[in-house]
């Protein structure tokens, strides 16, 4: 608990009195502005999520997510929020976090673009020739379920702010249970969550 106070005090001392700090570190982080959040060291942030005040099972609770303040952020956060809405809004919290993990894992991989928006929009240009179907299926991307969008927006914020990616074991691919793409026979399966099956693309080491 003292460790959490020390980190927050260091970042936000000019604006927040110690007596006003929230007891829940995730809620406290969600209340920061994007600029304040960007100044928090990621390893310290991950440490907060692992503190005794937040049980991991609570993070994946719909009630817990609903209690968080409305999320906000820049272009990369918006891209991730929209991807979770169109790809996984009908999934459980775990299912939505899992899809977010895949996108962030790709950002970290040298085989893919190095930004969230770049990963999501990769290959878009020809119909059905893209990484995420909603970006190239020819249909307008309209958000009709506002409550569902607000929920995935919070999840996008949590994942981008350092929520540990523990659900998919480094997955870079997924598909619904109704299809089986050719790469599914080649890549190691890492998890099945809801209607999605997850896989990790093997790292290819080139020889000189």
mmCIF file with all atom_site columns, C-alpha atoms in Angstrom:
data_model
loop_
_atom_site.group_PDB
_atom_site.id
_atom_site.type_symbol
_atom_site.label_atom_id
_atom_site.label_alt_id
_atom_site.label_comp_id
_atom_site.label_asym_id
_atom_site.label_entity_id
_atom_site.label_seq_id
_atom_site.pdbx_PDB_ins_code
_atom_site.Cartn_x
_atom_site.Cartn_y
_atom_site.Cartn_z
_atom_site.occupancy
_atom_site.B_iso_or_equiv
_atom_site.pdbx_formal_charge
_atom_site.auth_seq_id
_atom_site.auth_comp_id
_atom_site.auth_asym_id
_atom_site.auth_atom_id
_atom_site.pdbx_PDB_model_num
ATOM 1   C CA . UNK A 1 1   ? 0.000   0.000   0.000   1.00 0.00 ? 1   UNK A CA 1
ATOM 2   C CA . UNK A 1 2   ? 2.834   2.413   0.896   1.00 0.00 ? 2   UNK A CA 1
ATOM 3   C CA . UNK A 1 3   ? 4.548   1.596   -2.389  1.00 0.00 ? 3   UNK A CA 1
ATOM 4   C CA . UNK A 1 4   ? 1.412   2.633   -4.302  1.00 0.00 ? 4   UNK A CA 1
ATOM 5   C CA . UNK A 1 5   ? 1.119   5.911   -2.387  1.00 0.00 ? 5   UNK A CA 1
ATOM 6   C CA . UNK A 1 6   ? 4.769   6.674   -3.070  1.00 0.00 ? 6   UNK A CA 1
ATOM 7   C CA . UNK A 1 7   ? 4.387   6.201   -6.822  1.00 0.00 ? 7   UNK A CA 1
ATOM 8   C CA . UNK A 1 8   ? 1.202   8.247   -7.073  1.00 0.00 ? 8   UNK A CA 1
ATOM 9   C CA . UNK A 1 9   ? 2.563   10.993  -4.829  1.00 0.00 ? 9   UNK A CA 1
ATOM 10  C CA . UNK A 1 10  ? 5.644   11.292  -7.013  1.00 0.00 ? 10  UNK A CA 1
ATOM 11  C CA . UNK A 1 11  ? 3.593   11.653  -10.198 1.00 0.00 ? 11  UNK A CA 1
ATOM 12  C CA . UNK A 1 12  ? 0.608   13.621  -8.995  1.00 0.00 ? 12  UNK A CA 1
ATOM 13  C CA . UNK A 1 13  ? 1.752   15.524  -5.887  1.00 0.00 ? 13  UNK A CA 1
ATOM 14  C CA . UNK A 1 14  ? 1.008   18.963  -7.365  1.00 0.00 ? 14  UNK A CA 1
ATOM 15  C CA . UNK A 1 15  ? -2.648  18.123  -8.032  1.00 0.00 ? 15  UNK A CA 1
ATOM 16  C CA . UNK A 1 16  ? -3.737  15.500  -5.522  1.00 0.00 ? 16  UNK A CA 1
ATOM 17  C CA . UNK A 1 17  ? -3.730  15.631  -1.734  1.00 0.00 ? 17  UNK A CA 1
ATOM 18  C CA . UNK A 1 18  ? -2.792  12.370  -0.037  1.00 0.00 ? 18  UNK A CA 1
ATOM 19  C CA . UNK A 1 19  ? -6.152  12.232  1.730   1.00 0.00 ? 19  UNK A CA 1
ATOM 20  C CA . UNK A 1 20  ? -7.920  12.256  -1.631  1.00 0.00 ? 20  UNK A CA 1
ATOM 21  C CA . UNK A 1 21  ? -6.192  9.180   -3.056  1.00 0.00 ? 21  UNK A CA 1
ATOM 22  C CA . UNK A 1 22  ? -8.496  6.301   -3.953  1.00 0.00 ? 22  UNK A CA 1
ATOM 23  C CA . UNK A 1 23  ? -8.053  2.965   -2.252  1.00 0.00 ? 23  UNK A CA 1
ATOM 24  C CA . UNK A 1 24  ? -8.161  1.038   -5.518  1.00 0.00 ? 24  UNK A CA 1
ATOM 25  C CA . UNK A 1 25  ? -5.006  1.540   -7.641  1.00 0.00 ? 25  UNK A CA 1
ATOM 26  C CA . UNK A 1 26  ? -6.750  0.708   -10.913 1.00 0.00 ? 26  UNK A CA 1
ATOM 27  C CA . UNK A 1 27  ? -9.452  3.300   -10.283 1.00 0.00 ? 27  UNK A CA 1
ATOM 28  C CA . UNK A 1 28  ? -6.786  5.809   -9.304  1.00 0.00 ? 28  UNK A CA 1
ATOM 29  C CA . UNK A 1 29  ? -4.861  5.218   -12.517 1.00 0.00 ? 29  UNK A CA 1
ATOM 30  C CA . UNK A 1 30  ? -8.036  5.507   -14.603 1.00 0.00 ? 30  UNK A CA 1
ATOM 31  C CA . UNK A 1 31  ? -8.641  8.964   -13.069 1.00 0.00 ? 31  UNK A CA 1
ATOM 32  C CA . UNK A 1 32  ? -5.313  10.316  -14.314 1.00 0.00 ? 32  UNK A CA 1
ATOM 33  C CA . UNK A 1 33  ? -5.105  12.325  -17.495 1.00 0.00 ? 33  UNK A CA 1
ATOM 34  C CA . UNK A 1 34  ? -3.352  10.695  -20.446 1.00 0.00 ? 34  UNK A CA 1
ATOM 35  C CA . UNK A 1 35  ? -0.325  12.932  -19.827 1.00 0.00 ? 35  UNK A CA 1
ATOM 36  C CA . UNK A 1 36  ? -0.078  11.926  -16.170 1.00 0.00 ? 36  UNK A CA 1
ATOM 37  C CA . UNK A 1 37  ? -0.464  8.237   -16.966 1.00 0.00 ? 37  UNK A CA 1
ATOM 38  C CA . UNK A 1 38  ? 2.302   8.351   -19.566 1.00 0.00 ? 38  UNK A CA 1
ATOM 39  C CA . UNK A 1 39  ? 4.767   9.448   -16.880 1.00 0.00 ? 39  UNK A CA 1
ATOM 40  C CA . UNK A 1 40  ? 4.289   6.362   -14.730 1.00 0.00 ? 40  UNK A CA 1
ATOM 41  C CA . UNK A 1 41  ? 7.030   3.779   -15.115 1.00 0.00 ? 41  UNK A CA 1
ATOM 42  C CA . UNK A 1 42  ? 5.468   0.613   -16.593 1.00 0.00 ? 42  UNK A CA 1
ATOM 43  C CA . UNK A 1 43  ? 7.156   -1.762  -14.146 1.00 0.00 ? 43  UNK A CA 1
ATOM 44  C CA . UNK A 1 44  ? 5.788   0.239   -11.235 1.00 0.00 ? 44  UNK A CA 1
ATOM 45  C CA . UNK A 1 45  ? 2.369   0.270   -12.862 1.00 0.00 ? 45  UNK A CA 1
ATOM 46  C CA . UNK A 1 46  ? 2.366   -3.501  -13.248 1.00 0.00 ? 46  UNK A CA 1
ATOM 47  C CA . UNK A 1 47  ? 3.390   -3.724  -9.607  1.00 0.00 ? 47  UNK A CA 1
ATOM 48  C CA . UNK A 1 48  ? 0.279   -1.805  -8.658  1.00 0.00 ? 48  UNK A CA 1
ATOM 49  C CA . UNK A 1 49  ? -1.947  -4.281  -10.467 1.00 0.00 ? 49  UNK A CA 1
ATOM 50  C CA . UNK A 1 50  ? -0.289  -7.067  -8.523  1.00 0.00 ? 50  UNK A CA 1
ATOM 51  C CA . UNK A 1 51  ? -0.781  -5.419  -5.143  1.00 0.00 ? 51  UNK A CA 1
ATOM 52  C CA . UNK A 1 52  ? -2.910  -6.876  -2.395  1.00 0.00 ? 52  UNK A CA 1
ATOM 53  C CA . UNK A 1 53  ? -5.602  -4.276  -3.004  1.00 0.00 ? 53  UNK A CA 1
ATOM 54  C CA . UNK A 1 54  ? -6.590  -5.662  -6.404  1.00 0.00 ? 54  UNK A CA 1
ATOM 55  C CA . UNK A 1 55  ? -7.407  -9.313  -6.861  1.00 0.00 ? 55  UNK A CA 1
ATOM 56  C CA . UNK A 1 56  ? -6.888  -10.464 -10.437 1.00 0.00 ? 56  UNK A CA 1
ATOM 57  C CA . UNK A 1 57  ? -10.320 -12.099 -10.534 1.00 0.00 ? 57  UNK A CA 1
ATOM 58  C CA . UNK A 1 58  ? -11.851 -8.698  -9.744  1.00 0.00 ? 58  UNK A CA 1
ATOM 59  C CA . UNK A 1 59  ? -10.226 -7.102  -12.785 1.00 0.00 ? 59  UNK A CA 1
ATOM 60  C CA . UNK A 1 60  ? -12.088 -9.573  -14.988 1.00 0.00 ? 60  UNK A CA 1
ATOM 61  C CA . UNK A 1 61  ? -15.425 -8.887  -13.290 1.00 0.00 ? 61  UNK A CA 1
ATOM 62  C CA . UNK A 1 62  ? -18.096 -6.994  -15.234 1.00 0.00 ? 62  UNK A CA 1
ATOM 63  C CA . UNK A 1 63  ? -19.115 -5.225  -12.019 1.00 0.00 ? 63  UNK A CA 1
ATOM 64  C CA . UNK A 1 64  ? -15.541 -4.144  -11.401 1.00 0.00 ? 64  UNK A CA 1
ATOM 65  C CA . UNK A 1 65  ? -15.142 -2.746  -14.918 1.00 0.00 ? 65  UNK A CA 1
ATOM 66  C CA . UNK A 1 66  ? -18.506 -0.990  -14.677 1.00 0.00 ? 66  UNK A CA 1
ATOM 67  C CA . UNK A 1 67  ? -17.393 0.768   -11.487 1.00 0.00 ? 67  UNK A CA 1
ATOM 68  C CA . UNK A 1 68  ? -14.329 2.290   -13.154 1.00 0.00 ? 68  UNK A CA 1
ATOM 69  C CA . UNK A 1 69  ? -14.548 5.901   -14.357 1.00 0.00 ? 69  UNK A CA 1
ATOM 70  C CA . UNK A 1 70  ? -15.113 6.581   -18.046 1.00 0.00 ? 70  UNK A CA 1
ATOM 71  C CA . UNK A 1 71  ? -11.921 5.964   -20.018 1.00 0.00 ? 71  UNK A CA 1
ATOM 72  C CA . UNK A 1 72  ? -10.248 8.364   -22.404 1.00 0.00 ? 72  UNK A CA 1
ATOM 73  C CA . UNK A 1 73  ? -7.088  8.594   -24.444 1.00 0.00 ? 73  UNK A CA 1
ATOM 74  C CA . UNK A 1 74  ? -5.520  9.387   -27.780 1.00 0.00 ? 74  UNK A CA 1
ATOM 75  C CA . UNK A 1 75  ? -5.576  7.853   -31.237 1.00 0.00 ? 75  UNK A CA 1
ATOM 76  C CA . UNK A 1 76  ? -3.956  4.525   -30.286 1.00 0.00 ? 76  UNK A CA 1
ATOM 77  C CA . UNK A 1 77  ? -6.430  4.013   -27.437 1.00 0.00 ? 77  UNK A CA 1
ATOM 78  C CA . UNK A 1 78  ? -9.310  4.843   -29.778 1.00 0.00 ? 78  UNK A CA 1
ATOM 79  C CA . UNK A 1 79  ? -8.081  2.308   -32.348 1.00 0.00 ? 79  UNK A CA 1
ATOM 80  C CA . UNK A 1 80  ? -7.885  -0.410  -29.688 1.00 0.00 ? 80  UNK A CA 1
ATOM 81  C CA . UNK A 1 81  ? -11.291 0.478   -28.250 1.00 0.00 ? 81  UNK A CA 1
ATOM 82  C CA . UNK A 1 82  ? -12.905 0.247   -31.677 1.00 0.00 ? 82  UNK A CA 1
ATOM 83  C CA . UNK A 1 83  ? -11.165 -3.046  -32.439 1.00 0.00 ? 83  UNK A CA 1
ATOM 84  C CA . UNK A 1 84  ? -12.430 -4.567  -29.193 1.00 0.00 ? 84  UNK A CA 1
ATOM 85  C CA . UNK A 1 85  ? -15.929 -3.304  -29.937 1.00 0.00 ? 85  UNK A CA 1
ATOM 86  C CA . UNK A 1 86  ? -16.134 -4.727  -33.447 1.00 0.00 ? 86  UNK A CA 1
ATOM 87  C CA . UNK A 1 87  ? -14.138 -7.891  -32.774 1.00 0.00 ? 87  UNK A CA 1
ATOM 88  C CA . UNK A 1 88  ? -15.174 -8.871  -29.249 1.00 0.00 ? 88  UNK A CA 1
ATOM 89  C CA . UNK A 1 89  ? -18.019 -6.826  -27.770 1.00 0.00 ? 89  UNK A CA 1
ATOM 90  C CA . UNK A 1 90  ? -20.061 -10.009 -27.234 1.00 0.00 ? 90  UNK A CA 1
ATOM 91  C CA . UNK A 1 91  ? -17.253 -11.723 -25.333 1.00 0.00 ? 91  UNK A CA 1
ATOM 92  C CA . UNK A 1 92  ? -16.647 -11.824 -21.587 1.00 0.00 ? 92  UNK A CA 1
ATOM 93  C CA . UNK A 1 93  ? -14.208 -9.406  -19.955 1.00 0.00 ? 93  UNK A CA 1
ATOM 94  C CA . UNK A 1 94  ? -11.512 -12.072 -20.229 1.00 0.00 ? 94  UNK A CA 1
ATOM 95  C CA . UNK A 1 95  ? -12.362 -12.608 -23.876 1.00 0.00 ? 95  UNK A CA 1
ATOM 96  C CA . UNK A 1 96  ? -12.051 -8.904  -24.596 1.00 0.00 ? 96  UNK A CA 1
ATOM 97  C CA . UNK A 1 97  ? -8.778  -8.586  -22.699 1.00 0.00 ? 97  UNK A CA 1
ATOM 98  C CA . UNK A 1 98  ? -7.473  -11.600 -24.624 1.00 0.00 ? 98  UNK A CA 1
ATOM 99  C CA . UNK A 1 99  ? -8.127  -9.920  -27.981 1.00 0.00 ? 99  UNK A CA 1
ATOM 100 C CA . UNK A 1 100 ? -6.408  -6.779  -26.702 1.00 0.00 ? 100 UNK A CA 1
ATOM 101 C CA . UNK A 1 101 ? -3.426  -8.924  -25.697 1.00 0.00 ? 101 UNK A CA 1
ATOM 102 C CA . UNK A 1 102 ? -3.084  -10.210 -29.266 1.00 0.00 ? 102 UNK A CA 1
ATOM 103 C CA . UNK A 1 103 ? -3.006  -6.676  -30.639 1.00 0.00 ? 103 UNK A CA 1
ATOM 104 C CA . UNK A 1 104 ? -0.437  -5.477  -28.093 1.00 0.00 ? 104 UNK A CA 1
ATOM 105 C CA . UNK A 1 105 ? 1.663   -8.612  -28.619 1.00 0.00 ? 105 UNK A CA 1
ATOM 106 C CA . UNK A 1 106 ? 1.787   -7.786  -32.314 1.00 0.00 ? 106 UNK A CA 1
ATOM 107 C CA . UNK A 1 107 ? 2.850   -4.228  -31.545 1.00 0.00 ? 107 UNK A CA 1
ATOM 108 C CA . UNK A 1 108 ? 5.779   -5.690  -29.591 1.00 0.00 ? 108 UNK A CA 1
ATOM 109 C CA . UNK A 1 109 ? 6.710   -8.099  -32.400 1.00 0.00 ? 109 UNK A CA 1
ATOM 110 C CA . UNK A 1 110 ? 9.178   -7.049  -35.129 1.00 0.00 ? 110 UNK A CA 1
ATOM 111 C CA . UNK A 1 111 ? 6.980   -8.916  -37.623 1.00 0.00 ? 111 UNK A CA 1
ATOM 112 C CA . UNK A 1 112 ? 4.175   -6.345  -37.334 1.00 0.00 ? 112 UNK A CA 1
ATOM 113 C CA . UNK A 1 113 ? 3.705   -2.561  -37.279 1.00 0.00 ? 113 UNK A CA 1
ATOM 114 C CA . UNK A 1 114 ? 4.902   -0.889  -34.087 1.00 0.00 ? 114 UNK A CA 1
ATOM 115 C CA . UNK A 1 115 ? 1.682   0.922   -33.209 1.00 0.00 ? 115 UNK A CA 1
ATOM 116 C CA . UNK A 1 116 ? -1.798  -0.191  -32.202 1.00 0.00 ? 116 UNK A CA 1
ATOM 117 C CA . UNK A 1 117 ? -3.458  1.556   -35.141 1.00 0.00 ? 117 UNK A CA 1
ATOM 118 C CA . UNK A 1 118 ? -0.821  0.186   -37.500 1.00 0.00 ? 118 UNK A CA 1
ATOM 119 C CA . UNK A 1 119 ? -1.449  -3.389  -36.370 1.00 0.00 ? 119 UNK A CA 1
ATOM 120 C CA . UNK A 1 120 ? -5.222  -3.073  -36.583 1.00 0.00 ? 120 UNK A CA 1
ATOM 121 C CA . UNK A 1 121 ? -5.238  -1.488  -40.036 1.00 0.00 ? 121 UNK A CA 1
ATOM 122 C CA . UNK A 1 122 ? -2.493  -3.638  -41.542 1.00 0.00 ? 122 UNK A CA 1
ATOM 123 C CA . UNK A 1 123 ? -3.443  -4.905  -44.987 1.00 0.00 ? 123 UNK A CA 1
ATOM 124 C CA . UNK A 1 124 ? -6.584  -2.803  -45.239 1.00 0.00 ? 124 UNK A CA 1
ATOM 125 C CA . UNK A 1 125 ? -7.126  -1.738  -48.843 1.00 0.00 ? 125 UNK A CA 1
ATOM 126 C CA . UNK A 1 126 ? -8.761  -4.718  -50.491 1.00 0.00 ? 126 UNK A CA 1
ATOM 127 C CA . UNK A 1 127 ? -11.969 -6.346  -49.313 1.00 0.00 ? 127 UNK A CA 1
ATOM 128 C CA . UNK A 1 128 ? -11.317 -9.176  -46.851 1.00 0.00 ? 128 UNK A CA 1
ATOM 129 C CA . UNK A 1 129 ? -7.549  -8.747  -47.323 1.00 0.00 ? 129 UNK A CA 1
ATOM 130 C CA . UNK A 1 130 ? -6.688  -7.513  -43.850 1.00 0.00 ? 130 UNK A CA 1
ATOM 131 C CA . UNK A 1 131 ? -5.764  -8.701  -40.365 1.00 0.00 ? 131 UNK A CA 1
ATOM 132 C CA . UNK A 1 132 ? -9.018  -7.725  -38.636 1.00 0.00 ? 132 UNK A CA 1
ATOM 133 C CA . UNK A 1 133 ? -12.116 -8.376  -40.719 1.00 0.00 ? 133 UNK A CA 1
ATOM 134 C CA . UNK A 1 134 ? -14.146 -5.370  -39.611 1.00 0.00 ? 134 UNK A CA 1
ATOM 135 C CA . UNK A 1 135 ? -11.588 -3.023  -41.204 1.00 0.00 ? 135 UNK A CA 1
ATOM 136 C CA . UNK A 1 136 ? -12.091 -4.421  -44.719 1.00 0.00 ? 136 UNK A CA 1
ATOM 137 C CA . UNK A 1 137 ? -15.494 -6.113  -44.891 1.00 0.00 ? 137 UNK A CA 1
ATOM 138 C CA . UNK A 1 138 ? -17.042 -3.251  -46.836 1.00 0.00 ? 138 UNK A CA 1
ATOM 139 C CA . UNK A 1 139 ? -19.502 -2.355  -44.092 1.00 0.00 ? 139 UNK A CA 1
ATOM 140 C CA . UNK A 1 140 ? -19.673 0.973   -42.287 1.00 0.00 ? 140 UNK A CA 1
ATOM 141 C CA . UNK A 1 141 ? -18.115 0.926   -38.831 1.00 0.00 ? 141 UNK A CA 1
ATOM 142 C CA . UNK A 1 142 ? -20.935 2.296   -36.715 1.00 0.00 ? 142 UNK A CA 1
ATOM 143 C CA . UNK A 1 143 ? -21.001 2.004   -32.931 1.00 0.00 ? 143 UNK A CA 1
ATOM 144 C CA . UNK A 1 144 ? -24.625 1.385   -31.972 1.00 0.00 ? 144 UNK A CA 1
ATOM 145 C CA . UNK A 1 145 ? -24.178 -0.118  -28.504 1.00 0.00 ? 145 UNK A CA 1
ATOM 146 C CA . UNK A 1 146 ? -22.806 2.725   -26.411 1.00 0.00 ? 146 UNK A CA 1
ATOM 147 C CA . UNK A 1 147 ? -22.652 0.784   -23.144 1.00 0.00 ? 147 UNK A CA 1
ATOM 148 C CA . UNK A 1 148 ? -20.665 -1.993  -24.824 1.00 0.00 ? 148 UNK A CA 1
ATOM 149 C CA . UNK A 1 149 ? -18.272 0.563   -26.283 1.00 0.00 ? 149 UNK A CA 1
ATOM 150 C CA . UNK A 1 150 ? -17.751 2.263   -22.925 1.00 0.00 ? 150 UNK A CA 1
ATOM 151 C CA . UNK A 1 151 ? -16.869 -1.094  -21.393 1.00 0.00 ? 151 UNK A CA 1
ATOM 152 C CA . UNK A 1 152 ? -14.310 -2.072  -24.042 1.00 0.00 ? 152 UNK A CA 1
ATOM 153 C CA . UNK A 1 153 ? -12.877 1.449   -23.900 1.00 0.00 ? 153 UNK A CA 1
ATOM 154 C CA . UNK A 1 154 ? -12.096 0.891   -20.215 1.00 0.00 ? 154 UNK A CA 1
ATOM 155 C CA . UNK A 1 155 ? -10.528 -2.462  -21.027 1.00 0.00 ? 155 UNK A CA 1
ATOM 156 C CA . UNK A 1 156 ? -8.421  -0.877  -23.772 1.00 0.00 ? 156 UNK A CA 1
ATOM 157 C CA . UNK A 1 157 ? -7.213  1.714   -21.277 1.00 0.00 ? 157 UNK A CA 1
ATOM 158 C CA . UNK A 1 158 ? -6.286  -0.919  -18.693 1.00 0.00 ? 158 UNK A CA 1
ATOM 159 C CA . UNK A 1 159 ? -4.360  -3.058  -21.170 1.00 0.00 ? 159 UNK A CA 1
ATOM 160 C CA . UNK A 1 160 ? -2.511  -0.109  -22.675 1.00 0.00 ? 160 UNK A CA 1
ATOM 161 C CA . UNK A 1 161 ? -1.630  1.123   -19.196 1.00 0.00 ? 161 UNK A CA 1
ATOM 162 C CA . UNK A 1 162 ? 0.130   -2.116  -18.292 1.00 0.00 ? 162 UNK A CA 1
ATOM 163 C CA . UNK A 1 163 ? -2.372  -4.765  -17.225 1.00 0.00 ? 163 UNK A CA 1
ATOM 164 C CA . UNK A 1 164 ? -0.270  -7.971  -17.303 1.00 0.00 ? 164 UNK A CA 1
ATOM 165 C CA . UNK A 1 165 ? -0.926  -10.063 -20.405 1.00 0.00 ? 165 UNK A CA 1
ATOM 166 C CA . UNK A 1 166 ? -1.431  -13.392 -18.697 1.00 0.00 ? 166 UNK A CA 1
ATOM 167 C CA . UNK A 1 167 ? -4.382  -14.876 -20.564 1.00 0.00 ? 167 UNK A CA 1
ATOM 168 C CA . UNK A 1 168 ? -3.062  -15.906 -23.984 1.00 0.00 ? 168 UNK A CA 1
ATOM 169 C CA . UNK A 1 169 ? 0.610   -16.781 -23.384 1.00 0.00 ? 169 UNK A CA 1
ATOM 170 C CA . UNK A 1 170 ? 1.959   -14.395 -25.985 1.00 0.00 ? 170 UNK A CA 1
ATOM 171 C CA . UNK A 1 171 ? -0.674  -15.086 -28.662 1.00 0.00 ? 171 UNK A CA 1
ATOM 172 C CA . UNK A 1 172 ? -0.400  -13.171 -31.924 1.00 0.00 ? 172 UNK A CA 1
ATOM 173 C CA . UNK A 1 173 ? -3.384  -14.721 -33.717 1.00 0.00 ? 173 UNK A CA 1
ATOM 174 C CA . UNK A 1 174 ? -6.938  -15.812 -32.977 1.00 0.00 ? 174 UNK A CA 1
ATOM 175 C CA . UNK A 1 175 ? -9.989  -17.027 -34.824 1.00 0.00 ? 175 UNK A CA 1
ATOM 176 C CA . UNK A 1 176 ? -13.576 -17.816 -33.940 1.00 0.00 ? 176 UNK A CA 1
ATOM 177 C CA . UNK A 1 177 ? -14.582 -21.402 -33.306 1.00 0.00 ? 177 UNK A CA 1
ATOM 178 C CA . UNK A 1 178 ? -16.685 -21.342 -36.480 1.00 0.00 ? 178 UNK A CA 1
ATOM 179 C CA . UNK A 1 179 ? -13.648 -21.179 -38.787 1.00 0.00 ? 179 UNK A CA 1
ATOM 180 C CA . UNK A 1 180 ? -10.213 -22.775 -39.016 1.00 0.00 ? 180 UNK A CA 1
ATOM 181 C CA . UNK A 1 181 ? -7.691  -20.832 -41.088 1.00 0.00 ? 181 UNK A CA 1
ATOM 182 C CA . UNK A 1 182 ? -4.676  -22.580 -42.609 1.00 0.00 ? 182 UNK A CA 1
ATOM 183 C CA . UNK A 1 183 ? -2.218  -21.038 -40.148 1.00 0.00 ? 183 UNK A CA 1
ATOM 184 C CA . UNK A 1 184 ? -4.087  -22.670 -37.248 1.00 0.00 ? 184 UNK A CA 1
ATOM 185 C CA . UNK A 1 185 ? -2.507  -25.988 -38.265 1.00 0.00 ? 185 UNK A CA 1
ATOM 186 C CA . UNK A 1 186 ? 0.986   -24.514 -38.048 1.00 0.00 ? 186 UNK A CA 1
ATOM 187 C CA . UNK A 1 187 ? 0.965   -22.246 -35.002 1.00 0.00 ? 187 UNK A CA 1
ATOM 188 C CA . UNK A 1 188 ? 0.961   -23.475 -31.378 1.00 0.00 ? 188 UNK A CA 1
ATOM 189 C CA . UNK A 1 189 ? -2.422  -23.090 -29.697 1.00 0.00 ? 189 UNK A CA 1
ATOM 190 C CA . UNK A 1 190 ? -2.152  -21.100 -26.470 1.00 0.00 ? 190 UNK A CA 1
ATOM 191 C CA . UNK A 1 191 ? -5.715  -20.650 -25.185 1.00 0.00 ? 191 UNK A CA 1
ATOM 192 C CA . UNK A 1 192 ? -9.427  -20.850 -25.868 1.00 0.00 ? 192 UNK A CA 1
ATOM 193 C CA . UNK A 1 193 ? -11.535 -18.119 -24.322 1.00 0.00 ? 193 UNK A CA 1
ATOM 194 C CA . UNK A 1 194 ? -15.187 -17.750 -25.223 1.00 0.00 ? 194 UNK A CA 1
ATOM 195 C CA . UNK A 1 195 ? -15.686 -18.074 -28.966 1.00 0.00 ? 195 UNK A CA 1
ATOM 196 C CA . UNK A 1 196 ? -12.038 -17.395 -29.812 1.00 0.00 ? 196 UNK A CA 1
ATOM 197 C CA . UNK A 1 197 ? -9.057  -19.740 -30.087 1.00 0.00 ? 197 UNK A CA 1
ATOM 198 C CA . UNK A 1 198 ? -5.618  -18.173 -29.660 1.00 0.00 ? 198 UNK A CA 1
ATOM 199 C CA . UNK A 1 199 ? -2.259  -19.032 -31.219 1.00 0.00 ? 199 UNK A CA 1
ATOM 200 C CA . UNK A 1 200 ? 1.312   -17.805 -31.031 1.00 0.00 ? 200 UNK A CA 1
ATOM 201 C CA . UNK A 1 201 ? 3.246   -17.277 -34.238 1.00 0.00 ? 201 UNK A CA 1
ATOM 202 C CA . UNK A 1 202 ? 6.648   -18.999 -33.956 1.00 0.00 ? 202 UNK A CA 1
ATOM 203 C CA . UNK A 1 203 ? 9.668   -16.721 -34.041 1.00 0.00 ? 203 UNK A CA 1
ATOM 204 C CA . UNK A 1 204 ? 11.696  -17.348 -37.169 1.00 0.00 ? 204 UNK A CA 1
ATOM 205 C CA . UNK A 1 205 ? 15.423  -16.877 -36.663 1.00 0.00 ? 205 UNK A CA 1
ATOM 206 C CA . UNK A 1 206 ? 17.247  -16.162 -39.901 1.00 0.00 ? 206 UNK A CA 1
ATOM 207 C CA . UNK A 1 207 ? 20.631  -17.762 -40.428 1.00 0.00 ? 207 UNK A CA 1
ATOM 208 C CA . UNK A 1 208 ? 23.498  -15.962 -42.122 1.00 0.00 ? 208 UNK A CA 1
#
